[in-house]
Short mmCIF file of C-alpha atoms and ligand atoms in Angstrom, two decimals:
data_model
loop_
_atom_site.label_atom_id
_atom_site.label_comp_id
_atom_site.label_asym_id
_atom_site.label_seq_id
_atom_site.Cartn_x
_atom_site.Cartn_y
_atom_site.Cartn_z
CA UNK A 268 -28.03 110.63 58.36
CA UNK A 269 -28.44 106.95 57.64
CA UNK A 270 -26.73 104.83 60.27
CA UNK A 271 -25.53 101.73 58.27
CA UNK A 272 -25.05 98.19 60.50
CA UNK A 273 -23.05 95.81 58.85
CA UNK A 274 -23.70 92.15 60.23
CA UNK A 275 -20.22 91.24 60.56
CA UNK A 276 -21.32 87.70 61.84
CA UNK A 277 -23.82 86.27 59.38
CA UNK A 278 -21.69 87.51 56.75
CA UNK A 279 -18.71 85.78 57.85
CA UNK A 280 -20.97 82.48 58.65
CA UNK A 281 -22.25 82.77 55.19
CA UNK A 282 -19.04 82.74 53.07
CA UNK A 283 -17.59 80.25 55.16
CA UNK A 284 -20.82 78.04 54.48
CA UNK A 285 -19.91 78.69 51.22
CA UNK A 286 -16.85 77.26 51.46
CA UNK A 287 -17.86 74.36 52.76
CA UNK A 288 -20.17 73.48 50.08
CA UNK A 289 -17.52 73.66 47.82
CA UNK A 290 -15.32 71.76 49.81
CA UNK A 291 -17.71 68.99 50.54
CA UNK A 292 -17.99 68.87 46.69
CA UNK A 293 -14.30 68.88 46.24
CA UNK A 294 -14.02 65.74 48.96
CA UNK A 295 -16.91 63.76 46.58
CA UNK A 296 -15.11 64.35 43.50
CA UNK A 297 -12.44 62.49 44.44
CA UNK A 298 -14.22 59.70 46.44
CA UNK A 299 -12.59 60.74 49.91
CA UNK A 300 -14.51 59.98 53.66
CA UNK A 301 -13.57 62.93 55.59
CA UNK A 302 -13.54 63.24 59.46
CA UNK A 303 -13.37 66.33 61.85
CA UNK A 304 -12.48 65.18 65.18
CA UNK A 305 -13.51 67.62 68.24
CA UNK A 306 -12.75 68.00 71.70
CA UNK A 307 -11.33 69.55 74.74
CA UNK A 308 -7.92 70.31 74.94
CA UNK A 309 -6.46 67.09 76.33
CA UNK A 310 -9.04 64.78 75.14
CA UNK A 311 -6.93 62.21 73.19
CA UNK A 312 -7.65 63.22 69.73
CA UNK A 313 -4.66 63.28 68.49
CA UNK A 314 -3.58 59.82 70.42
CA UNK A 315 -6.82 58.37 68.83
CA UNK A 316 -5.85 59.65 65.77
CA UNK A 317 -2.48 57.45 65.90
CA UNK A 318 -4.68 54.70 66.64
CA UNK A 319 -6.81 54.91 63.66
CA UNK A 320 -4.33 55.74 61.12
CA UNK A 321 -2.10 52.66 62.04
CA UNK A 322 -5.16 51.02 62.41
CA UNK A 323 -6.14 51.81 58.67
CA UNK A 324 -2.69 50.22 57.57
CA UNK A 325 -1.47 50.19 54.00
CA UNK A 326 -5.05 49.48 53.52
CA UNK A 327 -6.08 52.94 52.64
CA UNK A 328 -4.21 56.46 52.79
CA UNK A 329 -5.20 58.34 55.26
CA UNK A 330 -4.88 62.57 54.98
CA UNK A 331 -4.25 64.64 57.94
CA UNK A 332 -5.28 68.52 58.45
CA UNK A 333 -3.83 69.71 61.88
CA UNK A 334 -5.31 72.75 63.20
CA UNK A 335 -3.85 74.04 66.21
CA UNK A 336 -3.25 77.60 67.59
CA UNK A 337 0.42 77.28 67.12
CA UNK A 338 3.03 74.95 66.60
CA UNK A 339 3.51 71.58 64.92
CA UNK A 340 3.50 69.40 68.13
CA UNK A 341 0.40 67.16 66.77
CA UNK A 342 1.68 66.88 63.18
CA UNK A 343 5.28 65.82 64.72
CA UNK A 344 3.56 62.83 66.73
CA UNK A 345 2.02 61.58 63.43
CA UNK A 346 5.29 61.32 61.03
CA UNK A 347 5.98 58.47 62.18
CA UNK A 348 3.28 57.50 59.94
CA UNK A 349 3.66 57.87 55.82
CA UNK A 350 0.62 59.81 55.54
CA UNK A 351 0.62 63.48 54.41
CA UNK A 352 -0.31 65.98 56.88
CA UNK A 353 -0.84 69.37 56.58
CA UNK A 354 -0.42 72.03 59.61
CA UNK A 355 -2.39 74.66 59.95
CA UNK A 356 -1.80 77.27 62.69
CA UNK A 357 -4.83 79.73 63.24
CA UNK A 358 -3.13 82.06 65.16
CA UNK A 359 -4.94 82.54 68.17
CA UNK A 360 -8.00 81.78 66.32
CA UNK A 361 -9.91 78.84 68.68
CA UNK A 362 -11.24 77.18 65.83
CA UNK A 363 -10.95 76.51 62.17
CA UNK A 364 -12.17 77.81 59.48
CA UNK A 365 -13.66 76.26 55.93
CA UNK A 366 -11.14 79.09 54.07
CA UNK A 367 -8.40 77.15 56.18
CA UNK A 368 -9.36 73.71 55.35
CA UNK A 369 -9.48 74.71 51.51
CA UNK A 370 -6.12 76.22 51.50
CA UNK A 371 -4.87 72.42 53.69
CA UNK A 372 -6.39 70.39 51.10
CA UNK A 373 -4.46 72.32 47.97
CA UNK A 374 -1.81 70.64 49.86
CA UNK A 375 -2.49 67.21 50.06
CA UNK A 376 -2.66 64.55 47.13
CA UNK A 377 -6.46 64.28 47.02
CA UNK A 378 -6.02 61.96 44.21
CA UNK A 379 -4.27 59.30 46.86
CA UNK A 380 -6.21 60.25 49.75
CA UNK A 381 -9.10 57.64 50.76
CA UNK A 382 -9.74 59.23 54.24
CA UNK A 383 -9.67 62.35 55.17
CA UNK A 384 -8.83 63.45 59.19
CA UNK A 385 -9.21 67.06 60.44
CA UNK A 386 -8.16 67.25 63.92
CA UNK A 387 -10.01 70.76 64.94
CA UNK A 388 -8.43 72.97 67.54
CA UNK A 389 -8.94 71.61 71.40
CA UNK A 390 -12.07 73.23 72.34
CA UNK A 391 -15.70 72.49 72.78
CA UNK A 392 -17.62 75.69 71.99
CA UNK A 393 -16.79 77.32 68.44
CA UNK A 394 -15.36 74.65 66.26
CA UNK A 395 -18.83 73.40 66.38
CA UNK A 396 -20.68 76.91 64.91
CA UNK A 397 -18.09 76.40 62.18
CA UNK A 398 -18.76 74.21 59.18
CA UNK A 399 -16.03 72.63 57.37
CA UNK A 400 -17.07 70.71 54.49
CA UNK A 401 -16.02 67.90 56.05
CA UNK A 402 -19.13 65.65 56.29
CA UNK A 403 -18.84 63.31 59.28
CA UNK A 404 -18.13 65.41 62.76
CA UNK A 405 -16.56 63.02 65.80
CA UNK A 406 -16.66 64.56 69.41
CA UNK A 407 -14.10 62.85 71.82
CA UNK A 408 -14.68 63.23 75.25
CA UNK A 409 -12.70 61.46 78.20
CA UNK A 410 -13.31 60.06 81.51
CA UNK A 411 -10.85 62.35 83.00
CA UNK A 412 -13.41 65.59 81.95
CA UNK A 413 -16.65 66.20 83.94
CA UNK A 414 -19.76 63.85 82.81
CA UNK A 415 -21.33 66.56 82.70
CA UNK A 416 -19.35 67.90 79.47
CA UNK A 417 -22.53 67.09 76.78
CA UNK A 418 -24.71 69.31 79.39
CA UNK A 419 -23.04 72.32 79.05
CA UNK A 420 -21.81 71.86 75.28
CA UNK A 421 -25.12 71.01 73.84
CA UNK A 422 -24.50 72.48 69.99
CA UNK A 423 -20.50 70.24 70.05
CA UNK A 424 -22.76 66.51 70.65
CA UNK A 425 -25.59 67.77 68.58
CA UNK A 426 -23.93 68.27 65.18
CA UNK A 427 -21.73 65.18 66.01
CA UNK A 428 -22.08 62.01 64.09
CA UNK A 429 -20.20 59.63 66.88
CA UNK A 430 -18.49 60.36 70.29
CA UNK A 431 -15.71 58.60 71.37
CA UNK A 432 -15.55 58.20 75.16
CA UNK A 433 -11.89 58.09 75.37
CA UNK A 434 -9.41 57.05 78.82
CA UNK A 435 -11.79 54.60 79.48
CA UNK A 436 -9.10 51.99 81.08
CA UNK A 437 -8.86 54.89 83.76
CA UNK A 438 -12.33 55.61 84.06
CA UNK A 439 -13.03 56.31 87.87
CA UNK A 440 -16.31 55.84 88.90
CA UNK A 441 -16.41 57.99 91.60
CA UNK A 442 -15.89 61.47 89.39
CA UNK A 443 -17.39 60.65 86.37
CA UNK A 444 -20.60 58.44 85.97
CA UNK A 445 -20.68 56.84 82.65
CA UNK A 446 -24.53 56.70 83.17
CA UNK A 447 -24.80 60.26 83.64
CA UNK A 448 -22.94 60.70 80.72
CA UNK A 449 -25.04 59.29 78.33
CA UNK A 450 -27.88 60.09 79.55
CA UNK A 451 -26.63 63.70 78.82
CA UNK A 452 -26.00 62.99 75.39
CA UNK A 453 -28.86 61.34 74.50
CA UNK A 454 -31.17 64.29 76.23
CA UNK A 455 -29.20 66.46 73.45
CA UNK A 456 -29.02 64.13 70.19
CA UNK A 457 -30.52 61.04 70.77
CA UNK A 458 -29.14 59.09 67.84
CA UNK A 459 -25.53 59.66 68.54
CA UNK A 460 -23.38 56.59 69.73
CA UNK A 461 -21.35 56.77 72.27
CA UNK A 462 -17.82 54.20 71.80
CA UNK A 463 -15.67 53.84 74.99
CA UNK A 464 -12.52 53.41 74.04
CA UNK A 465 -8.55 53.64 75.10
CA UNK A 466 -6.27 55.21 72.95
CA UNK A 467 -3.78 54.16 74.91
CA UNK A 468 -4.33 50.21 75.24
CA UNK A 469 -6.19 50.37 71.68
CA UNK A 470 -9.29 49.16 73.30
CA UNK A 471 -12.29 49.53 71.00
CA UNK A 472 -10.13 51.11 68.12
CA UNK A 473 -11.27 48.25 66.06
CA UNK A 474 -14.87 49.37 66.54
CA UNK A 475 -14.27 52.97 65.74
CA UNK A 476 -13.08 52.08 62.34
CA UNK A 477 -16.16 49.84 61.83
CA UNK A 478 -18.32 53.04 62.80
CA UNK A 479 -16.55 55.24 60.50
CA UNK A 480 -17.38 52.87 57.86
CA UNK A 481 -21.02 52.47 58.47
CA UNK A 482 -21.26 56.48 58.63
CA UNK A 483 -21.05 56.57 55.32
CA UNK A 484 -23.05 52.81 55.15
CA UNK A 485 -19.83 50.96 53.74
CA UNK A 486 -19.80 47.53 55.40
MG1 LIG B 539 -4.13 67.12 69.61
ZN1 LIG B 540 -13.28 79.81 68.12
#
């Protein structure tokens, strides 16, 4: 008898790629700079979030797609903004998925939206093997996580189009070496810029939003 293998994997990659194309056509149509921030759990991406979004102002409408295992504990800490913000709970899944970002962005008034902000589930492995659509990827690391972070997570600084070294008001020297640190990520993608900030004093916020601009080479 035949023995039939299905690969499961590259078929799921596949669609999901497909997905993404569409989405990242979807995003163009309507003129919108879109954002997936990554990290470990902890990180500050969702306090650096805050900072950017009342850092954008009135000036332009920011979107927000939370993806989190469960719960709405992110999307509650950003109504105090007027910005629309969609929840999306993977259910145990440790990482979104394109399918989930398309069925988020049916929700939002695309029309309104000028940036985008995908705030990816806290972890520094699979949200990077899993393309979104959404064209500029952010890692945020922290001083409080081992320097050693862009070592072992080679693929997370490689696809990533800016890290933001966040907690940097309580960097301490002694366990984590800033020079260490980027020499890490430069051994793994030697064109990515590295921003210490501080979510929490705003240090450096200003910065980021520069950055974000000249991704896309808006000055
Ligand atoms: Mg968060
Ligand atoms: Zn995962």
């Amino acid at each position: 008898m035949n023995i039939k293998v299905l690969q499961i994997n590259e078929n799921i990659l596949a669609e999901n790629d497909r997905i993404a194309k569409e989405i990242t056509e979807k995003l163009k149509k309507y003129n919108i700079l879109s954002f997936n921030l990554m990290g470990s759990p902890g990180a500050g991406k969702t306090k650096i979030l805050e900072q950017l979004i009342s850092g954008f102002g009135n000036k332009f409408l920011c979107g927000v797609i939370e993806g989190d295992v469960a719960g709405t504990f992110d999307s509650q800490r950003l109504k105090k903004f007027d910005v629309p913000i969609v929840q999306i709970n993977t259910g145990g899944g440790c990482h979104l998925e394109a399918f989930m970002i398309k069925k988020g962005l049916d929700q939002l008034p695309l029309e309104k939206i000028k940036i985008l902000f995908v705030e990816n589930v806290g972890n520094l492995i699979c949200p990077a093997e899993f393309q979104l659509g959404i064209e500029k990827n952010i890692v945020v690391s922290s001083t409080t996580e081992g320097d050693d972070k862009p070592a072992k997570n080679p693929l997370m600084f490689k696809i990533s189009h800016l890290c933001i070294l966040n907690k940097i008001d309580i960097l301490d020297p002694e366990t984590f070496d800033i020079k260490r640190f980027t020499s890490y990520v430069k051994e793994t993608n030697p064109y990515l810029e590295i921003i210490s900030a501080s979510a929490k004093t705003g240090k450096n916020i200003d910065k980021i939003i520069t950055k974000l601009f000249e991704l896309y080479n808006i000055k």
